[in-house]
Amino acid sequence: MQPPHEGIPHGIPLHRSWATGPRLGSTDPGTFTAMTAWGQLYEAAEGNPATNTRVQIKNIKAYYLSKTDKKWHILQSSVMLEGAAYREDFSGNVNTAADIRYESDGSISVKAGNGYNFHFWAPSRASINPIDVMGMFTTVQARLVVDNFNKPDDRSKARYILSEGGDYWLNLTAHWNNLATNKDFGIGKFKYVKNNWQAFNVITLPEDQIRRNPPPI
């Protein structure tokens, strides 16, 4: 959560708190009793010349560190995830159906661009005991894949970046209400998606606590 992003997301004003580096959000859930892991895929600010490359995403997971037993407990785990194409700056919460392809292992692959990202999340929220939350950790895996195998493989030209995050929610069924019913607990480092699988993570603990309580990965 300390170094700057590997790449800057396209279409995000640089004054945004997460435009150039990861940031912590609300580490205390307060009275919120649910959460979800989420992530966001962007073209990098320098542009993405690859036209025959998709990003495959899978295995979104969320854990919390308990104040009671000082152990990590899993809250969410899903190969599949849900999402939509949102305006890159999220203005007006405008979104549309994303270019999603369902893969044989139960995961999905997507494209982003033309002023839209791909914002995704776990299929269902998880309940939390807000007074027992010492820390939150979410993770997801992603890699580059070929879109059309009858066309040249241009993954070497791809400039996709992905960041993992997480939200507290008022409860399991609350509707989005301009951030009145949810608040993020962190937005992780944007990293370039590569041909091999990588993990993209966010964690709310400072480094010394992470070393004492490493997450289960």
Tab-separated table of C-alpha atoms in Angstrom:
chain	number	residue	atom	x	y	z
A	1	MET	CA	0.000	0.000	0.000
A	2	GLN	CA	3.049	2.307	-0.009
A	3	PRO	CA	4.700	2.443	-3.474
A	4	PRO	CA	3.055	4.357	-6.334
A	5	HIS	CA	1.041	2.591	-9.022
A	6	GLU	CA	2.942	0.860	-11.809
A	7	GLY	CA	0.732	2.773	-14.257
A	8	ILE	CA	-1.806	5.602	-14.128
A	9	PRO	CA	-5.418	4.701	-14.983
A	10	HIS	CA	-6.715	6.352	-18.132
A	11	GLY	CA	-9.332	9.080	-17.635
A	12	ILE	CA	-8.804	9.602	-13.894
A	13	PRO	CA	-8.025	13.204	-12.853
A	14	LEU	CA	-4.649	13.301	-11.122
A	15	HIS	CA	-6.103	15.119	-8.119
A	16	ARG	CA	-8.089	12.012	-7.166
A	17	SER	CA	-6.691	10.446	-4.005
A	18	TRP	CA	-6.069	7.109	-5.724
A	19	ALA	CA	-4.916	8.386	-9.148
A	20	THR	CA	-1.194	7.868	-8.642
A	21	GLY	CA	-0.932	5.495	-5.686
A	22	PRO	CA	-2.909	3.177	-3.420
A	23	ARG	CA	-4.758	4.601	-0.448
A	24	LEU	CA	-6.507	3.494	2.700
A	25	GLY	CA	-10.153	4.324	3.139
A	26	SER	CA	-12.278	3.796	6.235
A	27	THR	CA	-10.450	1.210	8.306
A	28	ASP	CA	-13.241	1.221	10.928
A	29	PRO	CA	-16.544	-0.218	9.626
A	30	GLY	CA	-18.479	1.712	12.270
A	31	THR	CA	-22.091	0.522	12.138
A	32	PHE	CA	-21.778	-1.096	8.701
A	33	THR	CA	-22.495	-4.829	8.893
A	34	ALA	CA	-21.537	-6.124	5.435
A	35	MET	CA	-18.653	-5.933	2.970
A	36	THR	CA	-17.582	-6.914	-0.507
A	37	ALA	CA	-14.348	-7.296	-2.418
A	38	TRP	CA	-14.122	-5.450	-5.728
A	39	GLY	CA	-11.618	-4.395	-8.364
A	40	GLN	CA	-11.211	-2.176	-11.387
A	41	LEU	CA	-9.553	-2.716	-14.756
A	42	TYR	CA	-8.375	0.242	-16.856
A	43	GLU	CA	-6.385	0.977	-19.921
A	44	ALA	CA	-3.196	2.724	-18.840
A	45	ALA	CA	-2.973	6.484	-19.333
A	46	GLU	CA	-0.444	6.090	-22.167
A	47	GLY	CA	-3.032	4.157	-24.174
A	48	ASN	CA	-3.506	0.505	-25.036
A	49	PRO	CA	-2.570	-0.349	-28.630
A	50	ALA	CA	-3.515	-4.037	-28.306
A	51	THR	CA	-6.797	-4.851	-30.066
A	52	ASN	CA	-6.737	-8.647	-29.771
A	53	THR	CA	-6.108	-8.978	-26.036
A	54	ARG	CA	-8.508	-9.562	-23.155
A	55	VAL	CA	-7.982	-9.728	-19.393
A	56	GLN	CA	-9.014	-12.918	-17.625
A	57	ILE	CA	-10.000	-12.408	-13.970
A	58	LYS	CA	-10.786	-15.032	-11.332
A	59	ASN	CA	-10.622	-16.079	-7.675
A	60	ILE	CA	-11.813	-12.972	-5.889
A	61	LYS	CA	-11.471	-13.443	-2.127
A	62	ALA	CA	-11.926	-11.429	1.056
A	63	TYR	CA	-10.661	-12.004	4.597
A	64	TYR	CA	-10.862	-10.159	7.890
A	65	LEU	CA	-8.465	-10.238	10.824
A	66	SER	CA	-10.340	-10.824	14.073
A	67	LYS	CA	-9.652	-8.716	17.139
A	68	THR	CA	-10.799	-11.662	19.246
A	69	ASP	CA	-8.480	-14.455	18.102
A	70	LYS	CA	-5.968	-12.514	15.940
A	71	LYS	CA	-6.642	-14.917	13.042
A	72	TRP	CA	-7.691	-14.317	9.445
A	73	HIS	CA	-11.171	-15.567	8.522
A	74	ILE	CA	-12.440	-15.914	4.983
A	75	LEU	CA	-15.540	-13.926	4.055
A	76	GLN	CA	-15.796	-14.347	0.282
A	77	SER	CA	-14.325	-16.752	-2.264
A	78	SER	CA	-15.504	-17.070	-5.852
A	79	VAL	CA	-13.976	-18.045	-9.192
A	80	MET	CA	-16.731	-16.072	-10.911
A	81	LEU	CA	-17.263	-12.355	-10.432
A	82	GLU	CA	-19.775	-9.764	-11.583
A	83	GLY	CA	-19.278	-6.317	-13.032
A	84	ALA	CA	-20.057	-3.651	-15.589
A	85	ALA	CA	-18.348	-1.032	-17.737
A	86	TYR	CA	-18.367	2.327	-15.892
A	87	ARG	CA	-17.244	5.718	-17.071
A	88	GLU	CA	-13.578	5.953	-16.242
A	89	ASP	CA	-14.102	8.768	-13.729
A	90	PHE	CA	-17.330	7.151	-12.409
A	91	SER	CA	-19.218	10.409	-13.116
A	92	GLY	CA	-22.923	9.997	-12.476
A	93	ASN	CA	-22.360	6.299	-11.748
A	94	VAL	CA	-23.060	5.786	-15.473
A	95	ASN	CA	-22.466	2.198	-16.549
A	96	THR	CA	-23.305	-0.225	-19.313
A	97	ALA	CA	-22.895	-3.911	-20.086
A	98	ALA	CA	-19.243	-4.936	-20.355
A	99	ASP	CA	-17.577	-7.001	-23.058
A	100	ILE	CA	-17.533	-10.245	-21.054
A	101	ARG	CA	-16.496	-13.695	-22.272
A	102	TYR	CA	-17.148	-16.690	-20.049
A	103	GLU	CA	-14.145	-18.994	-19.799
A	104	SER	CA	-14.068	-22.786	-19.425
A	105	ASP	CA	-12.804	-22.676	-15.820
A	106	GLY	CA	-15.776	-20.597	-14.636
A	107	SER	CA	-13.927	-17.291	-14.761
A	108	ILE	CA	-14.492	-14.393	-17.148
A	109	SER	CA	-12.369	-12.336	-19.506
A	110	VAL	CA	-13.107	-8.742	-20.451
A	111	LYS	CA	-11.976	-5.697	-22.382
A	112	ALA	CA	-11.963	-2.065	-21.278
A	113	GLY	CA	-11.495	1.219	-23.117
A	114	ASN	CA	-13.255	3.917	-25.144
A	115	GLY	CA	-13.828	5.918	-21.967
A	116	TYR	CA	-14.972	2.969	-19.847
A	117	ASN	CA	-13.290	0.759	-17.274
A	118	PHE	CA	-14.428	-2.647	-16.019
A	119	HIS	CA	-15.524	-2.428	-12.393
A	120	PHE	CA	-16.130	-5.832	-10.813
A	121	TRP	CA	-17.058	-7.366	-7.473
A	122	ALA	CA	-17.777	-10.646	-5.702
A	123	PRO	CA	-21.203	-12.144	-6.554
A	124	SER	CA	-22.686	-11.492	-3.100
A	125	ARG	CA	-21.820	-9.449	-0.019
A	126	ALA	CA	-20.675	-10.992	3.248
A	127	SER	CA	-21.788	-10.218	6.786
A	128	ILE	CA	-19.268	-8.856	9.281
A	129	ASN	CA	-19.239	-8.121	12.997
A	130	PRO	CA	-17.982	-4.522	12.827
A	131	ILE	CA	-16.632	-4.478	16.380
A	132	ASP	CA	-14.418	-7.534	15.706
A	133	VAL	CA	-12.691	-6.214	12.558
A	134	MET	CA	-8.988	-5.531	13.099
A	135	GLY	CA	-8.054	-5.559	9.409
A	136	MET	CA	-9.369	-6.344	5.929
A	137	PHE	CA	-7.641	-8.046	3.021
A	138	THR	CA	-8.973	-8.747	-0.479
A	139	THR	CA	-7.294	-10.362	-3.455
A	140	VAL	CA	-7.994	-11.342	-7.067
A	141	GLN	CA	-6.016	-12.925	-9.905
A	142	ALA	CA	-5.689	-11.717	-13.494
A	143	ARG	CA	-3.722	-12.357	-16.694
A	144	LEU	CA	-3.723	-11.395	-20.381
A	145	VAL	CA	-5.363	-13.775	-22.870
A	146	VAL	CA	-5.878	-13.708	-26.632
A	147	ASP	CA	-9.262	-12.469	-27.808
A	148	ASN	CA	-9.511	-14.073	-31.264
A	149	PHE	CA	-7.135	-16.984	-31.885
A	150	ASN	CA	-7.533	-16.526	-35.648
A	151	LYS	CA	-5.812	-13.133	-35.365
A	152	PRO	CA	-2.250	-12.224	-34.303
A	153	ASP	CA	-1.401	-12.429	-30.612
A	154	ASP	CA	-0.707	-8.824	-29.559
A	155	ARG	CA	-0.487	-9.297	-25.797
A	156	SER	CA	3.022	-7.842	-25.827
A	157	LYS	CA	1.448	-4.491	-26.764
A	158	ALA	CA	-1.265	-4.585	-24.089
A	159	ARG	CA	-1.307	-1.824	-21.474
A	160	TYR	CA	-4.017	-2.890	-19.061
A	161	ILE	CA	-3.717	-2.104	-15.347
A	162	LEU	CA	-5.791	-3.519	-12.500
A	163	SER	CA	-6.389	-2.550	-8.881
A	164	GLU	CA	-8.116	-4.484	-6.116
A	165	GLY	CA	-10.264	-2.853	-3.422
A	166	GLY	CA	-13.071	-3.427	-0.956
A	167	ASP	CA	-16.152	-1.746	0.505
A	168	TYR	CA	-18.044	-1.783	3.746
A	169	TRP	CA	-21.822	-1.764	3.220
A	170	LEU	CA	-24.614	-0.754	5.547
A	171	ASN	CA	-26.081	-4.256	5.288
A	172	LEU	CA	-26.388	-7.178	2.875
A	173	THR	CA	-29.155	-5.641	0.758
A	174	ALA	CA	-28.634	-1.858	0.881
A	175	HIS	CA	-28.754	-0.146	-2.514
A	176	TRP	CA	-26.039	2.232	-3.647
A	177	ASN	CA	-26.951	5.764	-2.563
A	178	ASN	CA	-24.121	8.079	-3.587
A	179	LEU	CA	-21.777	6.608	-0.940
A	180	ALA	CA	-24.286	6.972	1.896
A	181	THR	CA	-24.736	3.190	2.158
A	182	ASN	CA	-21.168	2.089	1.410
A	183	LYS	CA	-17.601	3.258	1.944
A	184	ASP	CA	-14.352	1.799	0.696
A	185	PHE	CA	-11.756	0.497	3.112
A	186	GLY	CA	-8.968	0.658	0.580
A	187	ILE	CA	-7.913	0.912	-3.060
A	188	GLY	CA	-4.854	-1.151	-3.891
A	189	LYS	CA	-1.889	-0.601	-6.169
A	190	PHE	CA	-2.540	-0.564	-9.929
A	191	LYS	CA	-0.232	-3.072	-11.609
A	192	TYR	CA	0.156	-3.980	-15.260
A	193	VAL	CA	-1.629	-7.195	-16.174
A	194	LYS	CA	0.807	-9.684	-17.717
A	195	ASN	CA	0.628	-13.025	-19.539
A	196	ASN	CA	1.121	-14.991	-16.320
A	197	TRP	CA	-1.332	-15.021	-13.451
A	198	GLN	CA	-0.701	-12.366	-10.787
A	199	ALA	CA	-2.419	-11.522	-7.514
A	200	PHE	CA	-3.747	-7.989	-7.011
A	201	ASN	CA	-4.358	-7.088	-3.372
A	202	VAL	CA	-5.495	-4.491	-0.890
A	203	ILE	CA	-4.909	-4.566	2.878
A	204	THR	CA	-5.811	-2.103	5.627
A	205	LEU	CA	-3.066	-2.954	8.124
A	206	PRO	CA	0.223	-1.040	8.496
A	207	GLU	CA	3.427	-2.903	7.664
A	208	ASP	CA	4.360	-3.874	11.208
A	209	GLN	CA	0.961	-5.477	11.795
A	210	ILE	CA	1.099	-7.271	8.444
A	211	ARG	CA	4.432	-8.814	9.444
A	212	ARG	CA	2.914	-9.991	12.737
A	213	ASN	CA	-0.316	-11.156	11.070
A	214	PRO	CA	0.433	-12.077	7.414
A	215	PRO	CA	-2.698	-12.774	5.359
A	216	PRO	CA	-3.302	-16.386	4.231
A	217	ILE	CA	-1.803	-16.313	0.736
